[in-house]
């Protein structure tokens, strides 16, 4: 079987970022790769594989003009022909989490670099301002913008509640324990417990008591969390209703719309140890207070 030609075979070497796991994991890996590529003079090529973590194409979520590969066979070919390969996915053979990515300034002789990661890269060439600029410059797709427009915003308070991890959810492919080393899965479960809805309710009730909370935007991963908040906060509550909580294309569009709506508030209550809350916090970029479950409340 013939493979298609590698994209944009230019004089500059390419930095392929094979972004893994869910939406926010992919965004933080891609943003840091963009920073490293720019600093070293490489061309960034995004590898975006639709899988059980993120069942959509990058174009379903973003109007992104840079080169993107979504075909597994072509992505694997790029990896085989790369001069250097880095793999941060700890459960995979030969992986080395947080291996320093030390690459010389780009030239045709340097060869391509292939990086597989769901995490921020460890490299002296990383620049946070470039990463932030990359995230801010990403343009959501039209379906995502239409979802955002359905919800009144900005709001007084926004909350992201991430609870669905642990024994009760290990049957879900994207939550299964074999996605991470045992110690990391324990770590995630520990922090998910600290993002229980009761913590957010206690903090929101305190803010209401202080006055000035006229509206609350909620993004959550469980239907029962929405039901609980609707019963407690009534007309104050604003959400983007959905019938499913999976990783399909449409639900990922909802997830990105939720993330953007979380950033449109006077205060953000985040779930600690959630890459999704982390990216939302970065998009807020110090404009409003961000409080973290298990740490600040």
PDB file of C-alpha atoms in Angstrom:
ATOM      1  CA  UNK A   1       0.000   0.000   0.000  1.00  0.00           C
ATOM      2  CA  UNK A   2       1.332   3.416  -0.935  1.00  0.00           C
ATOM      3  CA  UNK A   3       1.476   6.153   1.679  1.00  0.00           C
ATOM      4  CA  UNK A   4       0.698   9.726   0.675  1.00  0.00           C
ATOM      5  CA  UNK A   5       3.637  12.092   0.522  1.00  0.00           C
ATOM      6  CA  UNK A   6       4.711  13.622   3.804  1.00  0.00           C
ATOM      7  CA  UNK A   7       3.141  17.059   4.212  1.00  0.00           C
ATOM      8  CA  UNK A   8       5.034  20.180   3.230  1.00  0.00           C
ATOM      9  CA  UNK A   9       8.444  18.680   2.524  1.00  0.00           C
ATOM     10  CA  UNK A  10      10.246  22.008   2.988  1.00  0.00           C
ATOM     11  CA  UNK A  11      13.829  22.977   3.725  1.00  0.00           C
ATOM     12  CA  UNK A  12      13.057  23.423   7.411  1.00  0.00           C
ATOM     13  CA  UNK A  13      12.937  20.326   9.611  1.00  0.00           C
ATOM     14  CA  UNK A  14       9.593  19.557  11.174  1.00  0.00           C
ATOM     15  CA  UNK A  15       8.529  19.070  14.761  1.00  0.00           C
ATOM     16  CA  UNK A  16       5.677  16.560  14.825  1.00  0.00           C
ATOM     17  CA  UNK A  17       3.573  16.694  17.989  1.00  0.00           C
ATOM     18  CA  UNK A  18       1.476  13.535  18.355  1.00  0.00           C
ATOM     19  CA  UNK A  19      -1.026  14.931  20.868  1.00  0.00           C
ATOM     20  CA  UNK A  20      -2.606  12.331  23.130  1.00  0.00           C
ATOM     21  CA  UNK A  21      -5.558  11.810  25.494  1.00  0.00           C
ATOM     22  CA  UNK A  22      -8.385  14.346  25.808  1.00  0.00           C
ATOM     23  CA  UNK A  23      -8.985  17.837  24.468  1.00  0.00           C
ATOM     24  CA  UNK A  24      -7.122  19.816  27.126  1.00  0.00           C
ATOM     25  CA  UNK A  25      -4.232  17.340  27.301  1.00  0.00           C
ATOM     26  CA  UNK A  26      -3.803  17.770  23.574  1.00  0.00           C
ATOM     27  CA  UNK A  27      -3.960  21.539  23.751  1.00  0.00           C
ATOM     28  CA  UNK A  28      -1.237  21.823  26.386  1.00  0.00           C
ATOM     29  CA  UNK A  29       1.032  19.435  24.475  1.00  0.00           C
ATOM     30  CA  UNK A  30       0.476  21.225  21.165  1.00  0.00           C
ATOM     31  CA  UNK A  31       0.954  24.697  22.675  1.00  0.00           C
ATOM     32  CA  UNK A  32       4.261  23.762  24.268  1.00  0.00           C
ATOM     33  CA  UNK A  33       5.387  22.060  21.042  1.00  0.00           C
ATOM     34  CA  UNK A  34       4.518  25.232  19.126  1.00  0.00           C
ATOM     35  CA  UNK A  35       6.759  27.190  21.470  1.00  0.00           C
ATOM     36  CA  UNK A  36       9.677  24.763  21.109  1.00  0.00           C
ATOM     37  CA  UNK A  37       9.259  24.651  17.316  1.00  0.00           C
ATOM     38  CA  UNK A  38       9.240  28.429  16.999  1.00  0.00           C
ATOM     39  CA  UNK A  39      12.284  28.836  19.238  1.00  0.00           C
ATOM     40  CA  UNK A  40      14.275  26.193  17.361  1.00  0.00           C
ATOM     41  CA  UNK A  41      13.137  27.234  13.882  1.00  0.00           C
ATOM     42  CA  UNK A  42      11.210  24.038  13.129  1.00  0.00           C
ATOM     43  CA  UNK A  43       7.890  23.763  11.334  1.00  0.00           C
ATOM     44  CA  UNK A  44       5.132  22.548  13.651  1.00  0.00           C
ATOM     45  CA  UNK A  45       3.026  19.647  12.345  1.00  0.00           C
ATOM     46  CA  UNK A  46       0.158  18.501  14.552  1.00  0.00           C
ATOM     47  CA  UNK A  47      -0.678  14.788  14.713  1.00  0.00           C
ATOM     48  CA  UNK A  48      -4.321  14.582  15.821  1.00  0.00           C
ATOM     49  CA  UNK A  49      -5.563  10.989  15.992  1.00  0.00           C
ATOM     50  CA  UNK A  50      -9.271  10.448  16.650  1.00  0.00           C
ATOM     51  CA  UNK A  51      -9.570   7.790  19.371  1.00  0.00           C
ATOM     52  CA  UNK A  52     -11.557   6.869  22.494  1.00  0.00           C
ATOM     53  CA  UNK A  53     -10.096   9.863  24.344  1.00  0.00           C
ATOM     54  CA  UNK A  54     -10.995  12.393  21.680  1.00  0.00           C
ATOM     55  CA  UNK A  55     -13.292  11.074  18.973  1.00  0.00           C
ATOM     56  CA  UNK A  56     -13.068  13.937  16.515  1.00  0.00           C
ATOM     57  CA  UNK A  57     -10.802  15.688  14.062  1.00  0.00           C
ATOM     58  CA  UNK A  58      -8.976  18.870  14.987  1.00  0.00           C
ATOM     59  CA  UNK A  59     -11.011  20.634  12.303  1.00  0.00           C
ATOM     60  CA  UNK A  60     -14.233  19.720  14.133  1.00  0.00           C
ATOM     61  CA  UNK A  61     -13.088  21.995  16.952  1.00  0.00           C
ATOM     62  CA  UNK A  62     -10.797  24.614  15.430  1.00  0.00           C
ATOM     63  CA  UNK A  63     -10.276  26.558  12.232  1.00  0.00           C
ATOM     64  CA  UNK A  64      -6.544  25.895  12.311  1.00  0.00           C
ATOM     65  CA  UNK A  65      -4.420  26.842   9.298  1.00  0.00           C
ATOM     66  CA  UNK A  66      -1.276  24.868  10.157  1.00  0.00           C
ATOM     67  CA  UNK A  67      -0.475  21.374   8.865  1.00  0.00           C
ATOM     68  CA  UNK A  68      -2.383  18.574  10.618  1.00  0.00           C
ATOM     69  CA  UNK A  69      -2.145  14.807  10.107  1.00  0.00           C
ATOM     70  CA  UNK A  70      -5.106  12.685  11.157  1.00  0.00           C
ATOM     71  CA  UNK A  71      -4.219   9.448   9.374  1.00  0.00           C
ATOM     72  CA  UNK A  72      -2.614   6.830  11.661  1.00  0.00           C
ATOM     73  CA  UNK A  73      -0.546   5.253   8.894  1.00  0.00           C
ATOM     74  CA  UNK A  74       0.927   8.539   7.765  1.00  0.00           C
ATOM     75  CA  UNK A  75       1.595   9.577  11.374  1.00  0.00           C
ATOM     76  CA  UNK A  76       3.442   6.308  12.009  1.00  0.00           C
ATOM     77  CA  UNK A  77       5.463   6.855   8.831  1.00  0.00           C
ATOM     78  CA  UNK A  78       6.495  10.310  10.050  1.00  0.00           C
ATOM     79  CA  UNK A  79       7.621   8.758  13.324  1.00  0.00           C
ATOM     80  CA  UNK A  80       9.705   6.075  11.615  1.00  0.00           C
ATOM     81  CA  UNK A  81      11.504   8.631   9.439  1.00  0.00           C
ATOM     82  CA  UNK A  82      12.153  11.193  12.202  1.00  0.00           C
ATOM     83  CA  UNK A  83      15.732  11.828  13.290  1.00  0.00           C
ATOM     84  CA  UNK A  84      14.708  12.020  16.960  1.00  0.00           C
ATOM     85  CA  UNK A  85      11.697  10.513  18.742  1.00  0.00           C
ATOM     86  CA  UNK A  86      10.454  11.455  22.199  1.00  0.00           C
ATOM     87  CA  UNK A  87       7.601   9.677  23.974  1.00  0.00           C
ATOM     88  CA  UNK A  88       6.087  10.974  27.216  1.00  0.00           C
ATOM     89  CA  UNK A  89       3.303   8.342  27.355  1.00  0.00           C
ATOM     90  CA  UNK A  90       4.507   6.363  30.354  1.00  0.00           C
ATOM     91  CA  UNK A  91       2.472   3.194  29.790  1.00  0.00           C
ATOM     92  CA  UNK A  92       3.965   2.678  26.314  1.00  0.00           C
ATOM     93  CA  UNK A  93       7.158   0.653  25.724  1.00  0.00           C
ATOM     94  CA  UNK A  94      10.297   2.774  25.568  1.00  0.00           C
ATOM     95  CA  UNK A  95       8.603   5.925  26.851  1.00  0.00           C
ATOM     96  CA  UNK A  96      10.494   8.405  29.013  1.00  0.00           C
ATOM     97  CA  UNK A  97       8.186  10.871  30.734  1.00  0.00           C
ATOM     98  CA  UNK A  98       9.547  14.431  30.843  1.00  0.00           C
ATOM     99  CA  UNK A  99      12.706  13.550  28.921  1.00  0.00           C
ATOM    100  CA  UNK A 100      14.430  16.874  28.181  1.00  0.00           C
ATOM    101  CA  UNK A 101      13.832  17.892  24.579  1.00  0.00           C
ATOM    102  CA  UNK A 102      17.126  19.429  23.551  1.00  0.00           C
ATOM    103  CA  UNK A 103      17.150  20.257  19.855  1.00  0.00           C
ATOM    104  CA  UNK A 104      19.491  22.521  17.958  1.00  0.00           C
ATOM    105  CA  UNK A 105      18.211  25.464  15.941  1.00  0.00           C
ATOM    106  CA  UNK A 106      16.628  24.113  12.772  1.00  0.00           C
ATOM    107  CA  UNK A 107      18.466  23.386   9.589  1.00  0.00           C
ATOM    108  CA  UNK A 108      17.819  20.905   6.799  1.00  0.00           C
ATOM    109  CA  UNK A 109      20.561  18.672   8.215  1.00  0.00           C
ATOM    110  CA  UNK A 110      18.991  18.461  11.682  1.00  0.00           C
ATOM    111  CA  UNK A 111      16.187  16.158  10.624  1.00  0.00           C
ATOM    112  CA  UNK A 112      12.630  15.941  11.873  1.00  0.00           C
ATOM    113  CA  UNK A 113      11.671  15.541  15.544  1.00  0.00           C
ATOM    114  CA  UNK A 114       8.654  13.468  16.563  1.00  0.00           C
ATOM    115  CA  UNK A 115       7.108  13.914  20.011  1.00  0.00           C
ATOM    116  CA  UNK A 116       4.238  11.880  21.461  1.00  0.00           C
ATOM    117  CA  UNK A 117       2.729  13.495  24.543  1.00  0.00           C
ATOM    118  CA  UNK A 118      -0.377  14.404  26.524  1.00  0.00           C
ATOM    119  CA  UNK A 119       1.697  16.741  28.682  1.00  0.00           C
ATOM    120  CA  UNK A 120       3.598  19.995  28.557  1.00  0.00           C
ATOM    121  CA  UNK A 121       7.038  19.397  27.093  1.00  0.00           C
ATOM    122  CA  UNK A 122      10.215  19.701  29.100  1.00  0.00           C
ATOM    123  CA  UNK A 123      12.562  21.848  27.070  1.00  0.00           C
ATOM    124  CA  UNK A 124      14.747  24.907  27.649  1.00  0.00           C
ATOM    125  CA  UNK A 125      13.277  26.229  24.388  1.00  0.00           C
ATOM    126  CA  UNK A 126       9.784  26.512  25.867  1.00  0.00           C
ATOM    127  CA  UNK A 127       8.435  30.051  26.234  1.00  0.00           C
ATOM    128  CA  UNK A 128       5.229  30.527  28.166  1.00  0.00           C
ATOM    129  CA  UNK A 129       4.327  33.717  26.327  1.00  0.00           C
ATOM    130  CA  UNK A 130       4.507  31.878  22.994  1.00  0.00           C
ATOM    131  CA  UNK A 131       2.378  29.033  24.370  1.00  0.00           C
ATOM    132  CA  UNK A 132      -0.208  31.486  25.621  1.00  0.00           C
ATOM    133  CA  UNK A 133      -0.218  33.301  22.298  1.00  0.00           C
ATOM    134  CA  UNK A 134      -0.784  30.020  20.476  1.00  0.00           C
ATOM    135  CA  UNK A 135      -3.747  29.127  22.703  1.00  0.00           C
ATOM    136  CA  UNK A 136      -5.316  32.564  22.333  1.00  0.00           C
ATOM    137  CA  UNK A 137      -4.878  32.495  18.555  1.00  0.00           C
ATOM    138  CA  UNK A 138      -6.746  29.193  18.123  1.00  0.00           C
ATOM    139  CA  UNK A 139     -10.041  29.986  16.432  1.00  0.00           C
ATOM    140  CA  UNK A 140     -12.986  27.797  17.462  1.00  0.00           C
ATOM    141  CA  UNK A 141     -14.971  26.192  14.650  1.00  0.00           C
ATOM    142  CA  UNK A 142     -18.360  27.589  13.706  1.00  0.00           C
ATOM    143  CA  UNK A 143     -20.329  24.780  15.449  1.00  0.00           C
ATOM    144  CA  UNK A 144     -18.473  25.583  18.690  1.00  0.00           C
ATOM    145  CA  UNK A 145     -19.135  29.323  18.379  1.00  0.00           C
ATOM    146  CA  UNK A 146     -22.828  28.619  17.820  1.00  0.00           C
ATOM    147  CA  UNK A 147     -22.952  26.608  21.047  1.00  0.00           C
ATOM    148  CA  UNK A 148     -21.239  29.402  22.980  1.00  0.00           C
ATOM    149  CA  UNK A 149     -23.819  31.873  21.672  1.00  0.00           C
ATOM    150  CA  UNK A 150     -26.633  29.792  23.176  1.00  0.00           C
ATOM    151  CA  UNK A 151     -25.631  30.680  26.758  1.00  0.00           C
ATOM    152  CA  UNK A 152     -25.848  34.197  28.227  1.00  0.00           C
ATOM    153  CA  UNK A 153     -22.436  35.396  29.356  1.00  0.00           C
ATOM    154  CA  UNK A 154     -20.417  36.691  31.080  1.00  0.00           C
ATOM    155  CA  UNK A 155     -21.517  35.289  34.453  1.00  0.00           C
ATOM    156  CA  UNK A 156     -20.746  36.109  38.060  1.00  0.00           C
ATOM    157  CA  UNK A 157     -19.161  32.736  38.794  1.00  0.00           C
ATOM    158  CA  UNK A 158     -18.159  29.762  36.654  1.00  0.00           C
ATOM    159  CA  UNK A 159     -17.380  26.286  37.949  1.00  0.00           C
ATOM    160  CA  UNK A 160     -15.790  23.231  36.364  1.00  0.00           C
ATOM    161  CA  UNK A 161     -16.541  20.083  38.372  1.00  0.00           C
ATOM    162  CA  UNK A 162     -14.530  16.994  37.344  1.00  0.00           C
ATOM    163  CA  UNK A 163     -15.580  13.931  39.360  1.00  0.00           C
ATOM    164  CA  UNK A 164     -15.836  10.937  37.000  1.00  0.00           C
ATOM    165  CA  UNK A 165     -12.675   8.985  37.824  1.00  0.00           C
ATOM    166  CA  UNK A 166     -12.130   5.930  40.003  1.00  0.00           C
ATOM    167  CA  UNK A 167     -13.569   2.423  40.403  1.00  0.00           C
ATOM    168  CA  UNK A 168     -17.050   3.497  39.333  1.00  0.00           C
ATOM    169  CA  UNK A 169     -15.753   4.775  35.991  1.00  0.00           C
ATOM    170  CA  UNK A 170     -12.885   2.441  35.096  1.00  0.00           C
ATOM    171  CA  UNK A 171     -15.160   0.691  32.589  1.00  0.00           C
ATOM    172  CA  UNK A 172     -15.004   3.795  30.383  1.00  0.00           C
ATOM    173  CA  UNK A 173     -12.161   3.530  27.869  1.00  0.00           C
ATOM    174  CA  UNK A 174     -10.932   7.078  28.534  1.00  0.00           C
ATOM    175  CA  UNK A 175     -11.004   6.581  32.336  1.00  0.00           C
ATOM    176  CA  UNK A 176      -9.583   3.041  32.491  1.00  0.00           C
ATOM    177  CA  UNK A 177      -6.672   2.573  34.866  1.00  0.00           C
ATOM    178  CA  UNK A 178      -4.402   1.249  32.107  1.00  0.00           C
ATOM    179  CA  UNK A 179      -4.222   4.724  30.561  1.00  0.00           C
ATOM    180  CA  UNK A 180      -1.682   5.713  33.233  1.00  0.00           C
ATOM    181  CA  UNK A 181       0.887   4.098  35.528  1.00  0.00           C
ATOM    182  CA  UNK A 182      -0.673   2.938  38.779  1.00  0.00           C
ATOM    183  CA  UNK A 183       0.793   5.784  40.839  1.00  0.00           C
ATOM    184  CA  UNK A 184      -0.559   8.415  38.463  1.00  0.00           C
ATOM    185  CA  UNK A 185      -4.021   6.852  38.415  1.00  0.00           C
ATOM    186  CA  UNK A 186      -4.052   6.973  42.235  1.00  0.00           C
ATOM    187  CA  UNK A 187      -2.982  10.612  42.071  1.00  0.00           C
ATOM    188  CA  UNK A 188      -5.810  11.486  39.687  1.00  0.00           C
ATOM    189  CA  UNK A 189      -8.400   9.664  41.827  1.00  0.00           C
ATOM    190  CA  UNK A 190      -7.136  11.514  44.912  1.00  0.00           C
ATOM    191  CA  UNK A 191      -7.674  14.919  43.343  1.00  0.00           C
ATOM    192  CA  UNK A 192     -10.988  13.967  41.735  1.00  0.00           C
ATOM    193  CA  UNK A 193     -12.284  13.285  45.253  1.00  0.00           C
ATOM    194  CA  UNK A 194     -11.270  16.820  46.191  1.00  0.00           C
ATOM    195  CA  UNK A 195     -13.314  18.230  43.318  1.00  0.00           C
ATOM    196  CA  UNK A 196     -16.559  16.776  44.669  1.00  0.00           C
ATOM    197  CA  UNK A 197     -19.619  18.920  43.963  1.00  0.00           C
ATOM    198  CA  UNK A 198     -20.141  19.520  47.689  1.00  0.00           C
ATOM    199  CA  UNK A 199     -16.953  21.609  47.841  1.00  0.00           C
ATOM    200  CA  UNK A 200     -18.162  23.810  44.987  1.00  0.00           C
ATOM    201  CA  UNK A 201     -21.611  24.204  46.533  1.00  0.00           C
ATOM    202  CA  UNK A 202     -20.099  25.308  49.839  1.00  0.00           C
ATOM    203  CA  UNK A 203     -17.926  27.903  48.097  1.00  0.00           C
ATOM    204  CA  UNK A 204     -20.721  29.198  45.856  1.00  0.00           C
ATOM    205  CA  UNK A 205     -23.105  29.446  48.817  1.00  0.00           C
ATOM    206  CA  UNK A 206     -20.484  31.530  50.649  1.00  0.00           C
ATOM    207  CA  UNK A 207     -20.110  33.829  47.631  1.00  0.00           C
ATOM    208  CA  UNK A 208     -23.893  34.217  47.399  1.00  0.00           C
ATOM    209  CA  UNK A 209     -23.994  35.101  51.088  1.00  0.00           C
ATOM    210  CA  UNK A 210     -21.397  37.801  50.420  1.00  0.00           C
ATOM    211  CA  UNK A 211     -23.635  39.194  47.667  1.00  0.00           C
ATOM    212  CA  UNK A 212     -23.106  39.916  43.995  1.00  0.00           C
ATOM    213  CA  UNK A 213     -23.654  36.433  42.535  1.00  0.00           C
ATOM    214  CA  UNK A 214     -26.462  36.862  40.032  1.00  0.00           C
ATOM    215  CA  UNK A 215     -25.501  34.008  37.674  1.00  0.00           C
ATOM    216  CA  UNK A 216     -23.524  30.778  37.789  1.00  0.00           C
ATOM    217  CA  UNK A 217     -22.169  28.907  34.771  1.00  0.00           C
ATOM    218  CA  UNK A 218     -21.561  25.188  35.352  1.00  0.00           C
ATOM    219  CA  UNK A 219     -19.556  22.711  33.296  1.00  0.00           C
ATOM    220  CA  UNK A 220     -19.513  19.180  34.719  1.00  0.00           C
ATOM    221  CA  UNK A 221     -18.859  15.605  33.630  1.00  0.00           C
ATOM    222  CA  UNK A 222     -21.897  14.023  35.325  1.00  0.00           C
ATOM    223  CA  UNK A 223     -25.600  14.542  34.615  1.00  0.00           C
ATOM    224  CA  UNK A 224     -26.393  14.341  38.337  1.00  0.00           C
ATOM    225  CA  UNK A 225     -24.187  17.352  39.044  1.00  0.00           C
ATOM    226  CA  UNK A 226     -26.330  19.465  36.721  1.00  0.00           C
ATOM    227  CA  UNK A 227     -29.513  18.150  38.368  1.00  0.00           C
ATOM    228  CA  UNK A 228     -28.163  18.958  41.822  1.00  0.00           C
ATOM    229  CA  UNK A 229     -27.179  22.509  40.871  1.00  0.00           C
ATOM    230  CA  UNK A 230     -30.452  23.187  39.046  1.00  0.00           C
ATOM    231  CA  UNK A 231     -32.418  22.231  42.149  1.00  0.00           C
ATOM    232  CA  UNK A 232     -30.258  24.380  44.394  1.00  0.00           C
ATOM    233  CA  UNK A 233     -29.636  27.519  42.327  1.00  0.00           C
ATOM    234  CA  UNK A 234     -32.676  27.681  40.051  1.00  0.00           C
ATOM    235  CA  UNK A 235     -32.727  30.681  37.723  1.00  0.00           C
ATOM    236  CA  UNK A 236     -29.190  31.669  38.713  1.00  0.00           C
ATOM    237  CA  UNK A 237     -27.807  28.602  36.938  1.00  0.00           C
ATOM    238  CA  UNK A 238     -26.671  28.697  33.323  1.00  0.00           C
ATOM    239  CA  UNK A 239     -25.503  25.599  31.450  1.00  0.00           C
ATOM    240  CA  UNK A 240     -25.086  24.193  27.979  1.00  0.00           C
ATOM    241  CA  UNK A 241     -27.464  21.200  28.206  1.00  0.00           C
ATOM    242  CA  UNK A 242     -26.572  17.917  26.555  1.00  0.00           C
ATOM    243  CA  UNK A 243     -27.908  14.365  26.593  1.00  0.00           C
ATOM    244  CA  UNK A 244     -24.555  12.558  26.358  1.00  0.00           C
ATOM    245  CA  UNK A 245     -21.298  12.692  28.308  1.00  0.00           C
ATOM    246  CA  UNK A 246     -18.973  10.794  25.999  1.00  0.00           C
ATOM    247  CA  UNK A 247     -15.955  11.690  23.833  1.00  0.00           C
ATOM    248  CA  UNK A 248     -17.739  11.825  20.478  1.00  0.00           C
ATOM    249  CA  UNK A 249     -17.333  14.644  17.965  1.00  0.00           C
ATOM    250  CA  UNK A 250     -20.422  16.562  19.049  1.00  0.00           C
ATOM    251  CA  UNK A 251     -19.651  16.180  22.742  1.00  0.00           C
ATOM    252  CA  UNK A 252     -16.114  17.477  22.187  1.00  0.00           C
ATOM    253  CA  UNK A 253     -17.646  20.540  20.550  1.00  0.00           C
ATOM    254  CA  UNK A 254     -19.760  20.972  23.677  1.00  0.00           C
ATOM    255  CA  UNK A 255     -16.639  20.548  25.796  1.00  0.00           C
ATOM    256  CA  UNK A 256     -14.765  23.305  23.976  1.00  0.00           C
ATOM    257  CA  UNK A 257     -17.801  25.605  24.145  1.00  0.00           C
ATOM    258  CA  UNK A 258     -18.048  24.920  27.890  1.00  0.00           C
ATOM    259  CA  UNK A 259     -14.369  25.793  28.285  1.00  0.00           C
ATOM    260  CA  UNK A 260     -14.831  29.128  26.544  1.00  0.00           C
ATOM    261  CA  UNK A 261     -17.879  29.916  28.665  1.00  0.00           C
ATOM    262  CA  UNK A 262     -15.947  29.091  31.834  1.00  0.00           C
ATOM    263  CA  UNK A 263     -13.514  31.865  30.956  1.00  0.00           C
ATOM    264  CA  UNK A 264     -16.350  34.415  30.641  1.00  0.00           C
ATOM    265  CA  UNK A 265     -17.017  35.062  34.325  1.00  0.00           C
ATOM    266  CA  UNK A 266     -15.935  37.273  37.215  1.00  0.00           C
ATOM    267  CA  UNK A 267     -14.556  34.286  39.162  1.00  0.00           C
ATOM    268  CA  UNK A 268     -13.570  30.755  38.114  1.00  0.00           C
ATOM    269  CA  UNK A 269     -13.795  27.748  40.438  1.00  0.00           C
ATOM    270  CA  UNK A 270     -11.501  25.065  38.987  1.00  0.00           C
ATOM    271  CA  UNK A 271     -10.999  21.355  39.574  1.00  0.00           C
ATOM    272  CA  UNK A 272      -7.424  20.769  40.683  1.00  0.00           C
ATOM    273  CA  UNK A 273      -5.433  18.190  38.685  1.00  0.00           C
ATOM    274  CA  UNK A 274      -7.704  18.610  35.691  1.00  0.00           C
ATOM    275  CA  UNK A 275      -6.000  19.532  32.427  1.00  0.00           C
ATOM    276  CA  UNK A 276      -9.353  20.978  31.316  1.00  0.00           C
ATOM    277  CA  UNK A 277      -9.496  23.374  34.261  1.00  0.00           C
ATOM    278  CA  UNK A 278      -5.832  24.143  33.702  1.00  0.00           C
ATOM    279  CA  UNK A 279      -6.344  25.229  30.085  1.00  0.00           C
ATOM    280  CA  UNK A 280      -9.417  27.270  31.049  1.00  0.00           C
ATOM    281  CA  UNK A 281      -7.322  28.984  33.738  1.00  0.00           C
ATOM    282  CA  UNK A 282      -4.619  29.755  31.200  1.00  0.00           C
ATOM    283  CA  UNK A 283      -7.163  31.287  28.845  1.00  0.00           C
ATOM    284  CA  UNK A 284      -8.317  33.518  31.709  1.00  0.00           C
ATOM    285  CA  UNK A 285      -4.685  34.659  32.011  1.00  0.00           C
ATOM    286  CA  UNK A 286      -5.037  36.506  35.329  1.00  0.00           C
ATOM    287  CA  UNK A 287      -8.049  38.572  34.288  1.00  0.00           C
ATOM    288  CA  UNK A 288     -10.203  37.283  37.167  1.00  0.00           C
ATOM    289  CA  UNK A 289      -9.627  35.247  40.352  1.00  0.00           C
ATOM    290  CA  UNK A 290      -9.160  31.500  39.889  1.00  0.00           C
ATOM    291  CA  UNK A 291      -9.779  29.232  42.892  1.00  0.00           C
ATOM    292  CA  UNK A 292      -8.824  25.546  42.951  1.00  0.00           C
ATOM    293  CA  UNK A 293     -10.698  22.716  44.648  1.00  0.00           C
ATOM    294  CA  UNK A 294      -8.882  21.098  47.547  1.00  0.00           C
ATOM    295  CA  UNK A 295      -6.459  24.041  47.716  1.00  0.00           C
ATOM    296  CA  UNK A 296      -8.410  27.286  47.855  1.00  0.00           C
ATOM    297  CA  UNK A 297     -11.773  25.861  48.901  1.00  0.00           C
TER     298      UNK A 297
END
